[in-house]
Amino acid sequence: MLSTEKGFITLNPDFLNMYFDAHVHADVRSYEDYEAMVLAGIEKAVTCAHDVYRMTTSQVYLDHYDRLLRVETRLAARAGLDLYVALGVHPSAIPRDVEALLEALPEQLRAERVVAIGETGVELKDDRETVVLERQLSLAVELDMPIIVHTPRKMKEKAAEEALRLIDRSGIKPERVLLDHLKEESVEVAMDSGVCMGLTIQPPSKLTHEEAAELIARHGPERFIVSSDMSSIPSDPLALPRCALKLRAMDVSRKDVHRALYENAADFYGL
Ligand SMILES: [Zn+2]
């Protein structure tokens, strides 16, 4: 919004919020989404490797990584979005030659614009999940990198507890872990663990804008990291600016809004 002051047109500082969307899947979205995000004040985002295909072999993952690193970061830059990358093995898509992928991962993680391991996680579906997550947690310790550990739609609290058990056993510093897609009950589970707590705004399967804003308003902005997880399912590329409107309506200060919707993610990823 423009306002005039002493004859000059100045920008209203209320409209200068910048946002950092901590978890997206840019490869299944459009260039126009990037533009809309930039216009709404989203400055940075991290696109995470995911289960975009059947991911049957390590080669499918390596081609997927290549797309994120070479194509998506450049397209986003053209739209003005500063896009970074997280690479990892998704728990819903463990390839049959996962060992080859885990061996290739350290080299892949050295690529330009890679800021984290992810997304990884627990789905409580496959026995190999535990081993694959443990290997990625030790890689995070070894390479001193942050790691994104997601929690599933179903049995979220049980999965969060299992993830926290593995995180604790790995010896990783809890603040290097983003335990993602938490809901009210799983926030309670994660609260005392010291991990960064991911709130994902993606109704109806994940939080609504109001629910995320309420959790931040209730507990304070410390340790919350917010994302849209925008993918091919119904998503909101403008999840963070819309959440900011809700937070401002709840009288949360601009400083705290910035903390929850930008600074915490920037600190976590070291950007
Ligand atoms: Zn995701």
Tab-separated table of C-alpha atoms and ligand atoms in Angstrom:
chain	number	residue	atom	x	y	z
A	1	MET	CA	0.000	0.000	0.000
A	2	LEU	CA	1.281	3.460	-0.841
A	3	SER	CA	0.912	6.434	1.453
A	4	THR	CA	2.012	10.005	1.002
A	5	GLU	CA	4.191	11.729	3.522
A	6	LYS	CA	5.650	15.215	3.039
A	7	GLY	CA	4.763	14.981	-0.618
A	8	PHE	CA	6.709	11.740	-1.197
A	9	ILE	CA	5.157	8.372	-1.869
A	10	THR	CA	6.497	5.826	0.630
A	11	LEU	CA	5.791	2.148	1.119
A	12	ASN	CA	3.749	1.264	4.164
A	13	PRO	CA	6.115	-0.891	6.294
A	14	ASP	CA	3.196	-3.227	7.110
A	15	PHE	CA	3.401	-4.413	3.534
A	16	LEU	CA	7.121	-5.095	3.544
A	17	ASN	CA	6.956	-8.523	5.155
A	18	MET	CA	9.294	-11.103	3.662
A	19	TYR	CA	8.633	-14.816	3.919
A	20	PHE	CA	10.633	-18.044	3.764
A	21	ASP	CA	8.616	-21.114	2.695
A	22	ALA	CA	10.653	-23.886	4.346
A	23	HIS	CA	9.279	-26.926	2.482
A	24	VAL	CA	7.915	-27.012	-1.076
A	25	HIS	CA	7.933	-29.370	-4.060
A	26	ALA	CA	8.696	-26.936	-6.848
A	27	ASP	CA	9.131	-29.601	-9.535
A	28	VAL	CA	5.372	-30.312	-9.584
A	29	ARG	CA	4.334	-26.629	-9.631
A	30	SER	CA	4.468	-23.906	-12.265
A	31	TYR	CA	6.578	-20.871	-13.106
A	32	GLU	CA	3.463	-18.775	-12.447
A	33	ASP	CA	3.419	-20.051	-8.847
A	34	TYR	CA	6.962	-18.749	-8.389
A	35	GLU	CA	5.903	-15.346	-9.722
A	36	ALA	CA	2.834	-15.193	-7.460
A	37	MET	CA	4.992	-16.113	-4.458
A	38	VAL	CA	7.529	-13.386	-5.203
A	39	LEU	CA	4.778	-10.799	-5.701
A	40	ALA	CA	3.364	-11.753	-2.277
A	41	GLY	CA	6.731	-11.260	-0.554
A	42	ILE	CA	8.092	-14.819	-0.473
A	43	GLU	CA	11.808	-14.310	-0.864
A	44	LYS	CA	13.223	-17.773	-0.213
A	45	ALA	CA	12.048	-21.395	-0.348
A	46	VAL	CA	13.505	-24.892	-0.039
A	47	THR	CA	12.362	-27.534	-2.519
A	48	CYS	CA	12.624	-31.043	-1.064
A	49	ALA	CA	13.206	-34.336	-2.828
A	50	HIS	CA	10.055	-36.454	-2.607
A	51	ASP	CA	8.148	-39.464	-3.929
A	52	VAL	CA	7.346	-37.829	-7.260
A	53	TYR	CA	7.366	-41.134	-9.196
A	54	ARG	CA	7.466	-44.738	-8.051
A	55	MET	CA	11.179	-44.185	-7.259
A	56	THR	CA	11.934	-47.842	-7.979
A	57	THR	CA	15.692	-47.436	-8.365
A	58	SER	CA	18.421	-45.071	-7.213
A	59	GLN	CA	18.718	-43.765	-10.786
A	60	VAL	CA	15.161	-42.368	-10.619
A	61	TYR	CA	16.199	-40.437	-7.483
A	62	LEU	CA	19.412	-39.162	-9.091
A	63	ASP	CA	17.449	-37.879	-12.105
A	64	HIS	CA	14.954	-36.248	-9.725
A	65	TYR	CA	17.809	-34.573	-7.772
A	66	ASP	CA	19.284	-33.350	-11.045
A	67	ARG	CA	15.984	-31.727	-12.027
A	68	LEU	CA	15.747	-29.884	-8.679
A	69	LEU	CA	19.357	-28.714	-8.814
A	70	ARG	CA	19.660	-27.733	-12.465
A	71	VAL	CA	16.159	-26.803	-13.660
A	72	GLU	CA	14.034	-25.660	-10.733
A	73	THR	CA	16.575	-23.388	-9.051
A	74	ARG	CA	17.146	-21.582	-12.360
A	75	LEU	CA	13.452	-21.225	-13.216
A	76	ALA	CA	12.773	-19.873	-9.732
A	77	ALA	CA	15.669	-17.426	-10.012
A	78	ARG	CA	14.205	-16.129	-13.272
A	79	ALA	CA	10.977	-15.342	-11.396
A	80	GLY	CA	12.959	-13.703	-8.575
A	81	LEU	CA	12.590	-16.516	-6.021
A	82	ASP	CA	15.709	-17.598	-4.150
A	83	LEU	CA	15.203	-21.382	-4.229
A	84	TYR	CA	17.376	-23.874	-2.322
A	85	VAL	CA	17.322	-27.664	-2.339
A	86	ALA	CA	17.065	-30.541	0.158
A	87	LEU	CA	18.045	-34.026	-1.019
A	88	GLY	CA	17.193	-37.278	0.700
A	89	VAL	CA	15.273	-40.562	0.614
A	90	HIS	CA	11.523	-40.316	1.231
A	91	PRO	CA	10.095	-43.002	3.576
A	92	SER	CA	7.198	-43.743	1.172
A	93	ALA	CA	9.582	-44.345	-1.706
A	94	ILE	CA	12.581	-46.420	-0.718
A	95	PRO	CA	14.177	-47.743	-3.940
A	96	ARG	CA	15.114	-51.406	-4.169
A	97	ASP	CA	18.828	-50.472	-4.444
A	98	VAL	CA	18.675	-47.931	-1.599
A	99	GLU	CA	22.240	-48.779	-0.551
A	100	ALA	CA	23.574	-47.390	-3.863
A	101	LEU	CA	21.564	-44.213	-3.292
A	102	LEU	CA	22.802	-43.772	0.283
A	103	GLU	CA	26.350	-44.168	-0.997
A	104	ALA	CA	25.793	-41.541	-3.705
A	105	LEU	CA	24.070	-39.099	-1.330
A	106	PRO	CA	27.139	-37.430	0.313
A	107	GLU	CA	28.488	-36.376	-3.098
A	108	GLN	CA	25.036	-35.121	-4.166
A	109	LEU	CA	24.733	-33.097	-0.954
A	110	ARG	CA	27.875	-31.158	-1.856
A	111	ALA	CA	26.131	-29.602	-4.897
A	112	GLU	CA	25.589	-25.856	-5.001
A	113	ARG	CA	22.334	-24.656	-3.339
A	114	VAL	CA	21.826	-27.853	-1.301
A	115	VAL	CA	21.098	-26.746	2.269
A	116	ALA	CA	19.631	-29.850	3.961
A	117	ILE	CA	18.924	-33.565	3.889
A	118	GLY	CA	15.269	-34.269	3.156
A	119	GLU	CA	12.637	-34.959	3.106
A	120	THR	CA	13.086	-38.065	5.197
A	121	GLY	CA	10.777	-39.440	7.841
A	122	VAL	CA	8.755	-42.182	9.395
A	123	GLU	CA	5.585	-43.619	7.847
A	124	LEU	CA	5.293	-46.708	10.095
A	125	LYS	CA	4.702	-48.852	7.001
A	126	ASP	CA	7.980	-50.479	6.003
A	127	ASP	CA	10.679	-52.133	8.141
A	128	ARG	CA	13.419	-50.513	6.073
A	129	GLU	CA	12.269	-46.999	7.049
A	130	THR	CA	14.059	-47.067	10.390
A	131	VAL	CA	17.383	-48.078	8.879
A	132	VAL	CA	17.079	-45.554	6.045
A	133	LEU	CA	16.243	-42.709	8.456
A	134	GLU	CA	19.057	-43.720	10.823
A	135	ARG	CA	21.549	-43.669	7.950
A	136	GLN	CA	20.399	-40.182	6.920
A	137	LEU	CA	20.541	-38.924	10.518
A	138	SER	CA	24.141	-40.109	10.825
A	139	LEU	CA	24.943	-38.463	7.510
A	140	ALA	CA	23.497	-35.211	8.898
A	141	VAL	CA	25.792	-35.523	11.939
A	142	GLU	CA	28.811	-36.404	9.804
A	143	LEU	CA	28.286	-33.572	7.285
A	144	ASP	CA	26.929	-31.155	9.917
A	145	MET	CA	23.774	-30.501	7.879
A	146	PRO	CA	20.178	-29.845	8.927
A	147	ILE	CA	17.664	-32.627	8.209
A	148	ILE	CA	13.912	-32.538	7.481
A	149	VAL	CA	12.030	-35.428	9.123
A	150	HIS	CA	8.385	-35.585	8.129
A	151	THR	CA	5.483	-37.128	10.031
A	152	PRO	CA	2.702	-38.904	8.097
A	153	ARG	CA	-1.000	-38.099	7.806
A	154	LYS	CA	-2.006	-41.201	9.748
A	155	MET	CA	-0.784	-42.142	13.230
A	156	LYS	CA	1.013	-38.798	13.441
A	157	GLU	CA	1.747	-38.801	17.187
A	158	LYS	CA	3.009	-42.380	17.146
A	159	ALA	CA	5.235	-41.573	14.150
A	160	ALA	CA	6.473	-38.373	15.851
A	161	GLU	CA	7.381	-40.392	18.959
A	162	GLU	CA	9.221	-42.985	16.877
A	163	ALA	CA	11.054	-40.240	14.932
A	164	LEU	CA	12.059	-38.517	18.194
A	165	ARG	CA	13.383	-41.828	19.547
A	166	LEU	CA	15.584	-42.262	16.462
A	167	ILE	CA	16.672	-38.596	16.543
A	168	ASP	CA	17.670	-38.957	20.193
A	169	ARG	CA	19.571	-42.195	19.530
A	170	SER	CA	21.456	-40.677	16.560
A	171	GLY	CA	23.218	-38.084	18.722
A	172	ILE	CA	22.258	-35.233	16.344
A	173	LYS	CA	21.730	-31.840	17.977
A	174	PRO	CA	17.913	-31.511	18.157
A	175	GLU	CA	17.986	-27.966	16.746
A	176	ARG	CA	19.452	-29.418	13.510
A	177	VAL	CA	16.202	-31.389	12.969
A	178	LEU	CA	12.979	-30.037	11.474
A	179	LEU	CA	10.225	-32.395	12.639
A	180	ASP	CA	7.681	-31.508	10.012
A	181	HIS	CA	3.906	-31.420	9.404
A	182	LEU	CA	3.027	-31.309	13.105
A	183	LYS	CA	-0.521	-30.821	14.337
A	184	GLU	CA	-1.693	-29.669	17.738
A	185	GLU	CA	-1.199	-33.076	19.434
A	186	SER	CA	2.190	-33.764	17.810
A	187	VAL	CA	3.380	-30.237	18.762
A	188	GLU	CA	2.796	-31.335	22.379
A	189	VAL	CA	4.860	-34.483	21.723
A	190	ALA	CA	7.727	-32.487	20.149
A	191	MET	CA	7.680	-29.463	22.464
A	192	ASP	CA	10.244	-30.647	25.056
A	193	SER	CA	12.568	-32.394	22.612
A	194	GLY	CA	14.372	-29.254	21.376
A	195	VAL	CA	13.747	-29.977	17.674
A	196	CYS	CA	12.474	-27.298	15.286
A	197	MET	CA	8.741	-27.751	14.879
A	198	GLY	CA	7.352	-27.675	11.349
A	199	LEU	CA	3.848	-26.339	10.725
A	200	THR	CA	2.499	-27.079	7.257
A	201	ILE	CA	-0.434	-25.087	5.928
A	202	GLN	CA	-2.164	-27.315	3.392
A	203	PRO	CA	-5.842	-27.794	4.188
A	204	PRO	CA	-7.649	-30.129	4.381
A	205	SER	CA	-4.932	-32.792	4.925
A	206	LYS	CA	-2.648	-30.572	7.009
A	207	LEU	CA	-3.165	-27.344	9.013
A	208	THR	CA	-5.425	-24.478	7.995
A	209	HIS	CA	-3.995	-20.944	8.006
A	210	GLU	CA	-5.923	-20.246	11.223
A	211	GLU	CA	-4.700	-23.391	12.985
A	212	ALA	CA	-1.048	-22.596	12.210
A	213	ALA	CA	-1.518	-18.979	13.333
A	214	GLU	CA	-3.205	-20.115	16.563
A	215	LEU	CA	-0.348	-22.491	17.438
A	216	ILE	CA	2.197	-19.695	16.883
A	217	ALA	CA	0.117	-17.162	18.830
A	218	ARG	CA	-0.355	-19.625	21.722
A	219	HIS	CA	3.202	-20.954	22.068
A	220	GLY	CA	5.198	-17.973	20.748
A	221	PRO	CA	7.235	-17.938	17.524
A	222	GLU	CA	10.380	-19.691	18.833
A	223	ARG	CA	11.248	-22.958	17.072
A	224	PHE	CA	8.269	-22.933	14.687
A	225	ILE	CA	9.110	-23.229	11.002
A	226	VAL	CA	6.234	-22.764	8.553
A	227	SER	CA	5.757	-24.130	5.050
A	228	SER	CA	3.173	-24.733	2.331
A	229	ASP	CA	4.495	-28.176	1.246
A	230	MET	CA	2.999	-27.126	-2.106
A	231	SER	CA	2.823	-30.136	-4.388
A	232	SER	CA	0.382	-31.669	-6.870
A	233	ILE	CA	-2.321	-32.125	-4.201
A	234	PRO	CA	-4.396	-29.003	-3.372
A	235	SER	CA	-1.898	-26.492	-1.962
A	236	ASP	CA	-1.540	-22.775	-1.312
A	237	PRO	CA	1.624	-21.163	-2.713
A	238	LEU	CA	0.653	-18.074	-0.656
A	239	ALA	CA	0.236	-20.012	2.600
A	240	LEU	CA	2.747	-17.867	4.515
A	241	PRO	CA	1.456	-14.384	3.579
A	242	ARG	CA	-2.079	-15.573	4.347
A	243	CYS	CA	-0.915	-16.936	7.719
A	244	ALA	CA	0.725	-13.539	8.384
A	245	LEU	CA	-2.648	-11.838	7.895
A	246	LYS	CA	-4.196	-14.197	10.467
A	247	LEU	CA	-1.333	-13.569	12.906
A	248	ARG	CA	-1.630	-9.786	12.546
A	249	ALA	CA	-5.398	-10.084	13.139
A	250	MET	CA	-4.544	-11.949	16.375
A	251	ASP	CA	-2.313	-8.999	17.392
A	252	VAL	CA	0.924	-10.945	17.060
A	253	SER	CA	3.697	-8.360	16.608
A	254	ARG	CA	5.370	-7.830	13.233
A	255	LYS	CA	8.642	-8.922	14.842
A	256	ASP	CA	7.156	-12.261	15.940
A	257	VAL	CA	5.501	-12.784	12.542
A	258	HIS	CA	8.875	-12.244	10.876
A	259	ARG	CA	10.491	-14.609	13.355
A	260	ALA	CA	8.027	-17.439	12.643
A	261	LEU	CA	7.644	-16.909	8.899
A	262	TYR	CA	11.196	-16.005	7.899
A	263	GLU	CA	13.974	-15.905	10.492
A	264	ASN	CA	13.535	-19.365	12.033
A	265	ALA	CA	13.787	-21.046	8.618
A	266	ALA	CA	16.754	-18.850	7.611
A	267	ASP	CA	18.548	-19.792	10.848
A	268	PHE	CA	17.739	-23.495	10.464
A	269	TYR	CA	19.094	-23.657	6.907
A	270	GLY	CA	22.002	-21.306	7.674
A	271	LEU	CA	20.910	-18.719	5.076
B	1	ZN	ZN	6.773	-32.626	1.390
